[in-house]
């Protein structure tokens, strides 16, 4: 692998809250899109905000939380489907989430503005120093002119709130191996945190409430301090830590008279398991208890067994010894590096998402930056193998591409095969509640979908375009992978924006194959685009179809 490639223009300048709010308000809302898709979009915004917050990116956290609040309060509450009974409960929960948004926004606001003001002051100080230096040189060259403060500002790159200025900015295409290592470590850490939470008997609902309400603080770090070697002792300690945090936060609130809601008042039929004390295996016997008598302890008659005496040191009497000479330091053996490990990569234990930021690798047609999606190269082969029975029967098969966000890049880590109904030209997901229950339970994000064209070529049909519109509303980076096994072809696509997104979302035609007025409705996302295949990126396959 080539040496790590960073952004040459330097870190983007920080934004103040007013600038972030303007960016957060810049999104297209279409009430013709079913409310269920917008609710999924709201949930995705919260997941992304949670990850950016954990990585210390205040700017992007603020943007996503503000956008979520704006979407729910101003748009979804007046959606045509808002009055339907099945949507009322979801909207009530969304409004409850907004209350937590506002609490976090108030905490983030002074931090963001303080950082912005410090940056502006540093620029002014630098401008002053340059002006002084130029004044001293004025006698030799009157034509020299120091750049003004506003000129310095204008030279800064256009700022993206997701690209934190205090991290190492990386080019995704040139750092795929590093990205894979970073993703594997972070995905394992999060899996350990979820496992410890479940082991501790805390329901998903209570867990999410405590996290969004800020009652647990840095809860994940408490769960994953030793995630490289997860054994029974580790899980036991983590379960005990969770229980202490649960009990401790409640008692502290009672003592301080906090107005936060008491989640302990919620009734639960689950009883926390008792974590046994761990003892070494083998025959173990307790040491005899020491005497409680002060006289016995003074006389040295304690019943503790006495420590054995140190063995005498063996000296070579025939060799003279110089007491003033230090012993020779043993020679160090060179550290052998496995041949399959790139020496340019940082040690895995030093990889932290908050240290790196992958810069956007492509842009929408309207200029919106697209985060990189890392795709496992073997994923489509595994999918084609699973869909082979349907392909032979001339039936389409579809799967959902799920993953997570790490260092401003998206990693596909799971291929979920939902329950579905298929024909030769269509594939419809059924029992969506089971699908999204699984996705939410595993803390996953939906990054797109994959499906087959058993006998046709690799293209996006009008039906595919309408289906993908729902995915790209939830996340602009969402992709559609089309596999044409009979032609040996495949492709990765997204809708153009503009004109593709608006054309598809405003289209009211219902036919299976119908034309659209625009010709460039979709484009390739892989060659070139924001999708990169990352060799070695691990993924799991989950089949939710009944067997």
Coordinates of C-alpha atoms in Angstrom, one line a residue:
X1 CA 0.0 0.0 0.0
X2 CA 1.2 3.5 -0.7
X3 CA 2.0 5.8 2.2
X4 CA -0.9 7.4 3.9
X5 CA -2.3 10.3 1.8
X6 CA -3.7 13.3 3.6
X7 CA -5.5 16.4 2.4
X8 CA -3.0 18.9 1.1
X9 CA -5.1 22.0 1.6
X10 CA -5.0 21.6 5.3
X11 CA -7.9 21.3 7.7
X12 CA -11.1 23.2 6.9
X13 CA -11.8 26.2 9.0
X14 CA -14.3 25.7 11.8
X15 CA -17.9 27.0 11.6
X16 CA -19.9 28.9 14.1
X17 CA -23.4 27.9 15.1
X18 CA -25.1 30.3 12.7
X19 CA -23.2 28.9 9.8
X20 CA -24.0 25.3 10.8
X21 CA -27.7 26.1 11.2
X22 CA -27.8 27.4 7.6
X23 CA -26.3 24.2 6.4
X24 CA -28.7 22.1 8.5
X25 CA -31.7 23.8 7.1
X26 CA -30.6 23.1 3.6
X27 CA -32.4 19.9 2.7
X28 CA -35.3 19.0 0.4
X29 CA -38.5 17.9 2.0
X30 CA -41.2 16.3 -0.1
X31 CA -44.6 15.5 1.5
X32 CA -45.4 13.1 -1.3
X33 CA -42.9 10.6 0.1
X34 CA -44.6 8.3 2.6
X35 CA -44.1 9.2 6.2
X36 CA -42.6 5.9 7.1
X37 CA -39.5 6.8 4.9
X38 CA -39.2 10.2 6.6
X39 CA -39.4 8.5 10.1
X40 CA -36.6 6.2 9.0
X41 CA -34.6 9.2 7.9
X42 CA -35.1 10.8 11.3
X43 CA -33.8 7.7 13.0
X44 CA -30.8 7.6 10.7
X45 CA -30.0 11.2 11.6
X46 CA -29.9 10.3 15.3
X47 CA -27.7 7.3 14.7
X48 CA -25.2 9.4 12.7
X49 CA -25.3 12.2 15.4
X50 CA -24.6 9.6 18.1
X51 CA -21.5 8.3 16.3
X52 CA -20.1 11.8 15.5
X53 CA -20.7 12.8 19.1
X54 CA -18.7 9.8 20.3
X55 CA -15.9 10.6 17.9
X56 CA -15.8 14.2 19.3
X57 CA -17.1 16.0 16.1
X58 CA -19.2 18.7 17.7
X59 CA -19.9 20.5 14.4
X60 CA -21.5 17.5 12.6
X61 CA -23.3 16.4 15.7
X62 CA -24.9 19.9 16.0
X63 CA -25.8 19.9 12.3
X64 CA -27.5 16.5 12.4
X65 CA -29.4 17.1 15.7
X66 CA -30.6 20.5 14.4
X67 CA -31.7 18.9 11.1
X68 CA -33.5 16.2 13.0
X69 CA -35.4 18.7 15.1
X70 CA -36.3 20.8 12.1
X71 CA -37.5 17.8 10.2
X72 CA -39.7 16.5 13.0
X73 CA -41.2 19.8 14.3
X74 CA -41.7 21.7 11.0
X75 CA -42.3 18.9 8.5
X76 CA -43.3 15.6 9.8
X77 CA -45.9 17.0 12.2
X78 CA -47.9 18.3 9.2
X79 CA -47.3 15.3 6.9
X80 CA -50.5 14.0 5.2
X81 CA -50.0 10.6 6.9
X82 CA -49.4 12.1 10.4
X83 CA -53.0 11.6 11.5
X84 CA -52.9 7.8 10.8
X85 CA -53.1 5.8 13.9
X86 CA -50.0 3.7 13.2
X87 CA -47.9 6.9 12.7
X88 CA -49.1 8.8 15.8
X89 CA -47.0 6.7 18.2
X90 CA -43.9 7.0 16.0
X91 CA -44.3 10.8 15.8
X92 CA -44.8 11.0 19.5
X93 CA -41.4 9.2 20.0
X94 CA -39.8 11.5 17.4
X95 CA -41.0 14.6 19.3
X96 CA -39.6 13.1 22.5
X97 CA -36.3 12.6 20.7
X98 CA -36.4 16.3 19.8
X99 CA -36.5 17.3 23.5
X100 CA -33.2 15.4 23.9
X101 CA -31.8 17.1 20.8
X102 CA -32.5 20.6 22.3
X103 CA -30.7 19.6 25.5
X104 CA -27.6 18.5 23.6
X105 CA -27.7 21.5 21.3
X106 CA -27.5 23.9 24.3
X107 CA -24.4 22.0 25.5
X108 CA -22.7 22.0 22.1
X109 CA -23.4 25.6 21.2
X110 CA -20.9 27.4 23.4
X111 CA -18.2 24.9 22.7
X112 CA -18.6 25.4 18.9
X113 CA -18.6 29.2 19.1
X114 CA -15.7 29.3 21.5
X115 CA -13.6 27.1 19.1
X116 CA -14.6 29.3 16.1
X117 CA -13.7 32.5 18.0
X118 CA -10.3 31.1 19.0
X119 CA -9.6 30.2 15.3
X120 CA -10.6 33.7 14.2
X121 CA -8.4 35.3 16.8
X122 CA -5.4 33.1 15.7
X123 CA -5.9 34.3 12.1
X124 CA -6.0 37.9 13.2
X125 CA -2.8 37.5 15.3
X126 CA -1.1 35.9 12.3
X127 CA -2.2 38.8 10.1
X128 CA -0.8 41.3 12.6
X129 CA 2.6 39.5 12.7
X130 CA 2.8 39.4 8.9
X131 CA 1.9 43.1 8.7
X132 CA 4.7 43.9 11.2
X133 CA 7.2 41.8 9.3
X134 CA 6.2 43.5 6.0
X135 CA 6.6 46.9 7.6
X136 CA 10.2 46.1 8.5
X137 CA 10.8 45.1 5.0
X138 CA 9.1 48.2 3.5
X139 CA 12.3 50.1 3.2
X140 CA 13.7 47.5 0.7
X141 CA 10.5 46.8 -1.2
X142 CA 7.6 49.2 -1.1
X143 CA 5.5 47.0 -3.3
X144 CA 5.2 44.2 -0.8
X145 CA 1.8 44.1 0.7
X146 CA 0.6 41.9 3.6
X147 CA -2.5 39.9 2.9
X148 CA -5.5 41.2 4.7
X149 CA -7.4 39.2 7.3
X150 CA -10.3 38.7 4.8
X151 CA -7.9 37.6 2.1
X152 CA -6.5 34.9 4.5
X153 CA -10.1 33.8 5.2
X154 CA -10.9 33.5 1.6
X155 CA -8.0 31.2 0.9
X156 CA -9.3 28.6 3.3
X157 CA -11.0 25.6 1.7
X158 CA -14.8 25.5 1.7
X159 CA -15.6 24.0 5.1
X160 CA -17.5 20.8 5.6
X161 CA -18.8 20.4 9.1
X162 CA -18.2 16.6 9.0
X163 CA -14.4 17.2 8.4
X164 CA -13.1 18.0 11.8
X165 CA -10.1 20.4 11.6
X166 CA -8.2 18.8 14.5
X167 CA -8.0 15.3 12.9
X168 CA -5.8 13.8 10.2
X169 CA -7.8 14.1 6.9
X170 CA -7.3 11.1 4.7
X171 CA -8.1 10.4 1.0
X172 CA -10.3 7.3 1.1
X173 CA -9.0 5.7 -2.1
X174 CA -5.4 5.8 -1.0
X175 CA -6.0 4.5 2.5
X176 CA -8.2 1.5 2.1
X177 CA -6.1 -0.9 4.2
X178 CA -6.1 1.6 7.0
X179 CA -9.8 2.1 6.7
X180 CA -10.4 -1.7 6.9
X181 CA -8.3 -1.9 10.1
X182 CA -10.0 1.1 11.6
X183 CA -13.5 -0.3 10.8
X184 CA -12.8 -3.8 12.2
X185 CA -11.5 -2.4 15.5
X186 CA -14.4 0.0 15.9
X187 CA -17.1 -2.5 14.8
X188 CA -15.8 -5.1 17.3
X189 CA -15.7 -2.4 20.1
X190 CA -19.4 -1.5 19.4
X191 CA -20.4 -5.2 19.3
X192 CA -18.8 -5.7 22.7
X193 CA -20.6 -2.7 24.1
X194 CA -24.0 -4.1 22.9
X195 CA -23.2 -7.6 24.2
X196 CA -22.3 -6.2 27.6
X197 CA -25.5 -4.2 27.7
X198 CA -27.6 -7.2 26.8
X199 CA -25.8 -9.4 29.4
X200 CA -26.5 -6.8 32.0
X201 CA -30.2 -7.2 31.4
X202 CA -30.9 -3.7 30.2
X203 CA -33.6 -3.5 27.5
X204 CA -33.0 -1.7 24.2
X205 CA -35.6 0.9 25.1
X206 CA -34.1 1.8 28.4
X207 CA -30.6 1.8 26.9
X208 CA -31.6 4.2 24.2
X209 CA -33.4 6.5 26.7
X210 CA -30.4 6.6 29.0
X211 CA -28.0 7.3 26.2
X212 CA -30.1 10.1 24.5
X213 CA -30.9 11.6 27.9
X214 CA -27.2 11.8 28.7
X215 CA -27.5 9.7 31.9
X216 CA -24.7 7.3 31.1
X217 CA -22.0 9.7 29.9
X218 CA -19.3 7.8 28.0
X219 CA -21.1 4.5 28.5
X220 CA -19.5 2.6 25.6
X221 CA -16.0 3.2 27.0
X222 CA -17.0 1.7 30.3
X223 CA -18.1 -1.4 28.4
X224 CA -15.1 -1.9 26.1
X225 CA -11.9 -1.1 28.0
X226 CA -10.6 -4.6 27.1
X227 CA -12.4 -5.6 24.0
X228 CA -9.4 -7.2 22.4
X229 CA -9.8 -10.3 24.7
X230 CA -13.4 -10.7 25.6
X231 CA -13.7 -13.5 28.1
X232 CA -16.1 -14.3 30.9
X233 CA -14.2 -12.2 33.4
X234 CA -14.4 -9.1 31.1
X235 CA -18.2 -9.5 30.6
X236 CA -18.7 -10.0 34.3
X237 CA -16.8 -6.8 35.1
X238 CA -18.7 -4.9 32.5
X239 CA -22.1 -6.2 33.8
X240 CA -21.1 -5.1 37.3
X241 CA -20.0 -1.6 35.9
X242 CA -23.4 -1.2 34.2
X243 CA -25.3 -2.1 37.3
X244 CA -23.2 0.4 39.3
X245 CA -23.8 3.1 36.8
X246 CA -27.6 2.4 36.7
X247 CA -27.8 2.5 40.5
X248 CA -25.3 5.3 40.9
X249 CA -27.0 7.6 38.5
X250 CA -30.3 7.2 40.2
X251 CA -29.0 7.7 43.7
X252 CA -27.1 10.8 42.6
X253 CA -30.1 12.3 41.0
X254 CA -32.1 11.7 44.1
X255 CA -29.5 13.4 46.2
X256 CA -29.1 16.4 44.0
X257 CA -32.8 16.8 43.4
X258 CA -32.3 16.6 39.6
X259 CA -35.3 17.3 37.4
X260 CA -34.3 14.5 35.0
X261 CA -36.9 11.8 34.6
X262 CA -36.4 8.8 36.7
X263 CA -36.0 5.8 34.5
X264 CA -35.7 3.5 37.5
X265 CA -39.4 3.9 38.1
X266 CA -40.2 1.9 35.0
X267 CA -41.3 -1.6 35.9
X268 CA -39.4 -4.5 34.4
X269 CA -40.0 -8.2 34.7
X270 CA -36.3 -8.9 34.1
X271 CA -34.1 -9.7 37.1
X272 CA -30.4 -8.9 36.8
X273 CA -28.3 -12.0 36.8
X274 CA -26.0 -12.5 39.7
X275 CA -22.4 -12.2 38.6
X276 CA -20.4 -14.8 40.5
X277 CA -17.1 -14.0 42.0
X278 CA -14.3 -15.4 39.7
X279 CA -11.8 -17.8 41.2
X280 CA -8.9 -19.6 39.6
X281 CA -9.6 -23.2 38.6
X282 CA -8.1 -26.0 40.5
X283 CA -8.1 -26.9 44.1
X284 CA -8.3 -23.7 46.0
X285 CA -8.6 -23.4 49.7
X286 CA -9.1 -20.2 51.7
X287 CA -6.2 -18.9 53.8
X288 CA -6.7 -19.3 57.5
X289 CA -8.0 -16.1 59.1
X290 CA -5.5 -14.1 61.1
X291 CA -5.9 -13.8 64.8
X292 CA -7.9 -10.8 66.0
X293 CA -5.9 -10.5 69.2
X294 CA -3.6 -7.4 69.3
X295 CA -1.2 -9.3 71.6
X296 CA -0.9 -12.1 69.1
X297 CA -0.1 -9.7 66.3
X298 CA 2.5 -7.9 68.4
X299 CA 4.1 -11.1 69.3
X300 CA 4.2 -12.3 65.7
X301 CA 2.0 -15.3 66.4
X302 CA -0.3 -14.7 63.4
X303 CA -1.7 -17.8 61.9
X304 CA -0.7 -16.7 58.4
X305 CA 1.9 -19.0 56.9
X306 CA 5.3 -17.5 57.0
X307 CA 6.9 -16.5 53.6
X308 CA 9.8 -18.8 52.7
X309 CA 13.3 -17.4 53.0
X310 CA 15.0 -16.1 50.0
X311 CA 17.5 -18.7 48.5
X312 CA 21.2 -17.8 48.8
X313 CA 22.7 -16.2 45.7
X314 CA 25.2 -18.4 43.9
X315 CA 28.4 -16.6 43.1
X316 CA 31.4 -17.8 41.1
X317 CA 34.1 -17.6 43.8
X318 CA 36.8 -18.0 41.2
X319 CA 35.8 -14.9 39.3
X320 CA 36.6 -11.5 40.8
X321 CA 33.7 -9.2 41.1
X322 CA 33.8 -5.4 40.6
X323 CA 31.1 -3.9 42.8
X324 CA 31.3 -0.6 40.8
X325 CA 30.5 -2.2 37.4
X326 CA 26.9 -2.5 36.2
X327 CA 25.9 -5.8 34.6
X328 CA 25.9 -5.8 30.9
X329 CA 22.6 -5.0 29.1
X330 CA 21.3 -8.0 27.1
X331 CA 21.3 -7.5 23.4
X332 CA 17.9 -6.7 21.8
X333 CA 16.6 -9.0 19.2
X334 CA 15.1 -7.3 16.1
X335 CA 11.3 -7.3 16.0
X336 CA 10.1 -9.5 13.2
X337 CA 7.2 -8.0 11.2
X338 CA 4.9 -10.5 9.5
X339 CA 5.3 -10.4 5.7
X340 CA 1.6 -9.8 5.2
X341 CA 1.5 -6.7 7.3
X342 CA 2.1 -3.3 5.8
X343 CA 4.8 -1.4 7.8
X344 CA 3.3 1.9 6.8
X345 CA 0.1 1.2 8.8
X346 CA -0.3 2.4 12.4
X347 CA -0.5 -0.3 15.1
X348 CA -4.1 -1.4 15.5
X349 CA -4.2 -0.6 19.1
X350 CA -3.5 3.1 18.2
X351 CA -6.3 3.4 15.7
X352 CA -9.1 5.6 17.0
X353 CA -11.9 7.0 14.9
X354 CA -11.5 10.4 16.5
X355 CA -7.9 10.6 15.1
X356 CA -8.8 10.3 11.4
X357 CA -11.4 11.9 9.1
X358 CA -12.0 10.5 5.6
X359 CA -12.7 13.4 3.3
X360 CA -15.6 13.2 0.9
X361 CA -14.7 11.3 -2.3
X362 CA -17.4 12.6 -4.6
X363 CA -20.2 15.2 -4.8
X364 CA -23.8 15.3 -5.8
X365 CA -24.6 17.3 -8.9
X366 CA -25.8 20.1 -6.6
X367 CA -22.4 20.2 -4.8
X368 CA -23.3 18.3 -1.7
X369 CA -20.4 16.2 -0.5
X370 CA -20.8 12.4 -0.4
X371 CA -19.0 10.4 2.2
X372 CA -17.1 7.3 1.0
X373 CA -18.8 3.9 1.1
X374 CA -16.4 1.0 1.6
X375 CA -17.8 -2.1 -0.1
X376 CA -16.5 -5.7 0.6
X377 CA -15.5 -7.1 -2.9
X378 CA -16.8 -10.6 -2.0
X379 CA -20.2 -9.4 -1.0
X380 CA -21.8 -9.7 -4.4
X381 CA -20.4 -13.2 -5.0
X382 CA -21.9 -14.3 -1.7
X383 CA -25.2 -12.7 -2.6
X384 CA -25.3 -14.4 -6.1
X385 CA -24.6 -17.7 -4.5
X386 CA -27.5 -17.3 -2.1
X387 CA -29.8 -16.1 -4.9
X388 CA -28.9 -19.0 -7.2
X389 CA -32.1 -21.0 -6.6
X390 CA -34.2 -18.0 -7.5
X391 CA -32.1 -17.1 -10.5
X392 CA -32.6 -20.6 -11.9
X393 CA -36.3 -20.2 -11.4
X394 CA -36.1 -16.7 -13.2
X395 CA -37.0 -14.9 -9.9
X396 CA -35.4 -11.8 -8.6
X397 CA -33.7 -11.7 -5.2
X398 CA -33.0 -8.6 -3.1
X399 CA -30.9 -7.9 0.0
X400 CA -30.3 -4.9 2.2
X401 CA -26.8 -3.4 2.6
X402 CA -26.3 -2.4 6.2
X403 CA -23.3 -1.0 8.0
X404 CA -22.0 1.8 10.2
X405 CA -20.2 5.1 10.2
X406 CA -16.6 5.4 11.3
X407 CA -14.4 8.5 10.9
X408 CA -16.8 10.1 8.4
X409 CA -16.8 7.0 6.1
X410 CA -19.5 4.4 5.7
X411 CA -18.6 0.7 5.9
X412 CA -20.9 -2.1 4.7
X413 CA -20.6 -4.8 7.3
X414 CA -23.8 -6.8 6.9
X415 CA -25.9 -8.2 4.1
X416 CA -29.4 -8.8 5.3
X417 CA -31.8 -10.9 3.2
X418 CA -35.3 -9.9 4.2
X419 CA -38.5 -11.9 3.7
X420 CA -39.6 -11.1 0.2
X421 CA -42.0 -11.9 -2.7
X422 CA -40.4 -12.1 -6.2
X423 CA -41.3 -12.3 -9.8
X424 CA -39.1 -12.3 -12.9
X425 CA -39.1 -8.5 -12.9
X426 CA -39.8 -7.4 -9.3
X427 CA -38.8 -8.2 -5.8
X428 CA -40.8 -6.7 -2.9
X429 CA -39.8 -6.8 0.8
X430 CA -42.5 -8.0 3.1
X431 CA -42.6 -8.0 6.9
X432 CA -40.6 -4.8 7.1
X433 CA -41.1 -4.5 10.8
X434 CA -38.9 -7.6 11.4
X435 CA -36.2 -6.2 9.1
X436 CA -36.1 -2.8 10.9
X437 CA -36.3 -4.5 14.3
X438 CA -33.1 -6.4 13.5
X439 CA -31.4 -3.3 12.0
X440 CA -32.2 -1.2 15.0
X441 CA -31.3 -3.9 17.5
X442 CA -27.8 -4.3 15.9
X443 CA -27.3 -0.5 15.8
X444 CA -27.0 -0.7 12.0
X445 CA -27.6 1.9 9.3
X446 CA -29.2 1.1 6.0
X447 CA -26.7 2.1 3.3
X448 CA -28.6 0.7 0.2
X449 CA -29.8 -2.5 -1.4
X450 CA -28.7 -5.2 -3.9
X451 CA -30.9 -7.2 -6.3
X452 CA -30.6 -9.5 -9.3
X453 CA -31.9 -9.3 -12.9
X454 CA -32.0 -13.0 -13.6
X455 CA -32.3 -12.7 -17.4
X456 CA -32.0 -9.0 -18.1
X457 CA -29.0 -6.7 -18.4
X458 CA -27.5 -4.5 -15.7
X459 CA -29.5 -1.3 -15.5
X460 CA -31.9 0.5 -13.3
X461 CA -35.5 0.0 -14.3
X462 CA -38.2 2.6 -13.6
X463 CA -39.4 0.4 -10.7
X464 CA -35.8 0.2 -9.4
X465 CA -35.5 4.0 -9.6
X466 CA -38.7 4.5 -7.5
X467 CA -37.5 1.9 -5.0
X468 CA -34.1 3.6 -4.7
X469 CA -35.6 7.0 -4.2
X470 CA -36.8 5.9 -0.8
X471 CA -33.3 4.8 0.2
X472 CA -31.6 8.0 -1.1
X473 CA -34.1 10.1 0.8
X474 CA -32.9 8.5 4.0
X475 CA -29.2 8.9 3.1
X476 CA -27.8 10.7 0.1
X477 CA -24.9 8.2 -0.1
X478 CA -27.3 5.2 -0.4
X479 CA -26.5 2.9 -3.3
X480 CA -28.2 0.3 -5.5
X481 CA -26.2 -2.7 -6.7
X482 CA -27.6 -4.5 -9.7
X483 CA -26.4 -8.0 -10.6
X484 CA -27.1 -9.5 -14.0
X485 CA -25.8 -13.1 -13.6
X486 CA -26.8 -14.3 -17.1
X487 CA -24.7 -11.5 -18.6
X488 CA -21.8 -11.7 -16.0
X489 CA -22.3 -8.0 -15.3
X490 CA -22.9 -5.8 -12.3
X491 CA -23.0 -2.2 -11.3
X492 CA -23.3 0.3 -8.4
X493 CA -25.7 3.2 -9.0
X494 CA -27.3 6.3 -7.3
X495 CA -29.8 8.8 -8.5
X496 CA -28.5 12.1 -9.8
X497 CA -29.5 15.2 -7.8
X498 CA -30.5 17.1 -9.8
X499 CA -32.4 16.0 -11.8
X500 CA -32.9 12.3 -10.9
X501 CA -34.2 12.6 -7.3
X502 CA -36.8 15.3 -8.0
X503 CA -37.9 13.6 -11.2
X504 CA -38.4 10.2 -9.5
X505 CA -40.0 11.6 -6.3
X506 CA -42.5 13.7 -8.3
X507 CA -43.4 10.9 -10.7
X508 CA -46.9 9.5 -10.2
X509 CA -46.8 6.8 -12.9
X510 CA -47.3 3.3 -11.5
X511 CA -46.5 1.1 -14.5
X512 CA -43.7 -1.5 -14.1
X513 CA -41.7 0.0 -17.0
X514 CA -42.5 3.6 -17.8
X515 CA -40.3 6.4 -19.3
X516 CA -39.2 9.6 -17.6
X517 CA -38.6 12.9 -19.3
X518 CA -35.0 13.3 -18.0
X519 CA -32.3 11.1 -19.5
X520 CA -29.6 11.3 -16.8
X521 CA -31.7 10.1 -13.9
X522 CA -29.0 7.8 -12.4
X523 CA -25.3 7.5 -12.6
X524 CA -22.5 5.1 -11.7
X525 CA -21.3 5.3 -8.1
X526 CA -18.3 3.1 -8.4
X527 CA -16.4 4.2 -11.6
X528 CA -15.9 7.0 -10.6
X529 CA -17.9 7.8 -7.6
X530 CA -18.0 7.6 -3.8
X531 CA -17.9 3.8 -3.5
X532 CA -14.6 2.0 -3.1
X533 CA -14.1 -1.7 -2.9
X534 CA -12.0 -2.5 0.2
X535 CA -10.2 -5.8 0.1
X536 CA -10.3 -7.6 3.5
X537 CA -13.4 -5.8 4.8
X538 CA -15.3 -8.4 6.7
X539 CA -19.1 -8.7 6.5
X540 CA -21.8 -11.1 7.8
X541 CA -24.9 -12.4 6.1
X542 CA -28.2 -12.6 7.9
X543 CA -31.1 -14.4 6.2
X544 CA -34.5 -13.4 7.6
X545 CA -36.5 -15.5 5.2
X546 CA -38.5 -18.3 6.7
X547 CA -37.1 -21.7 5.9

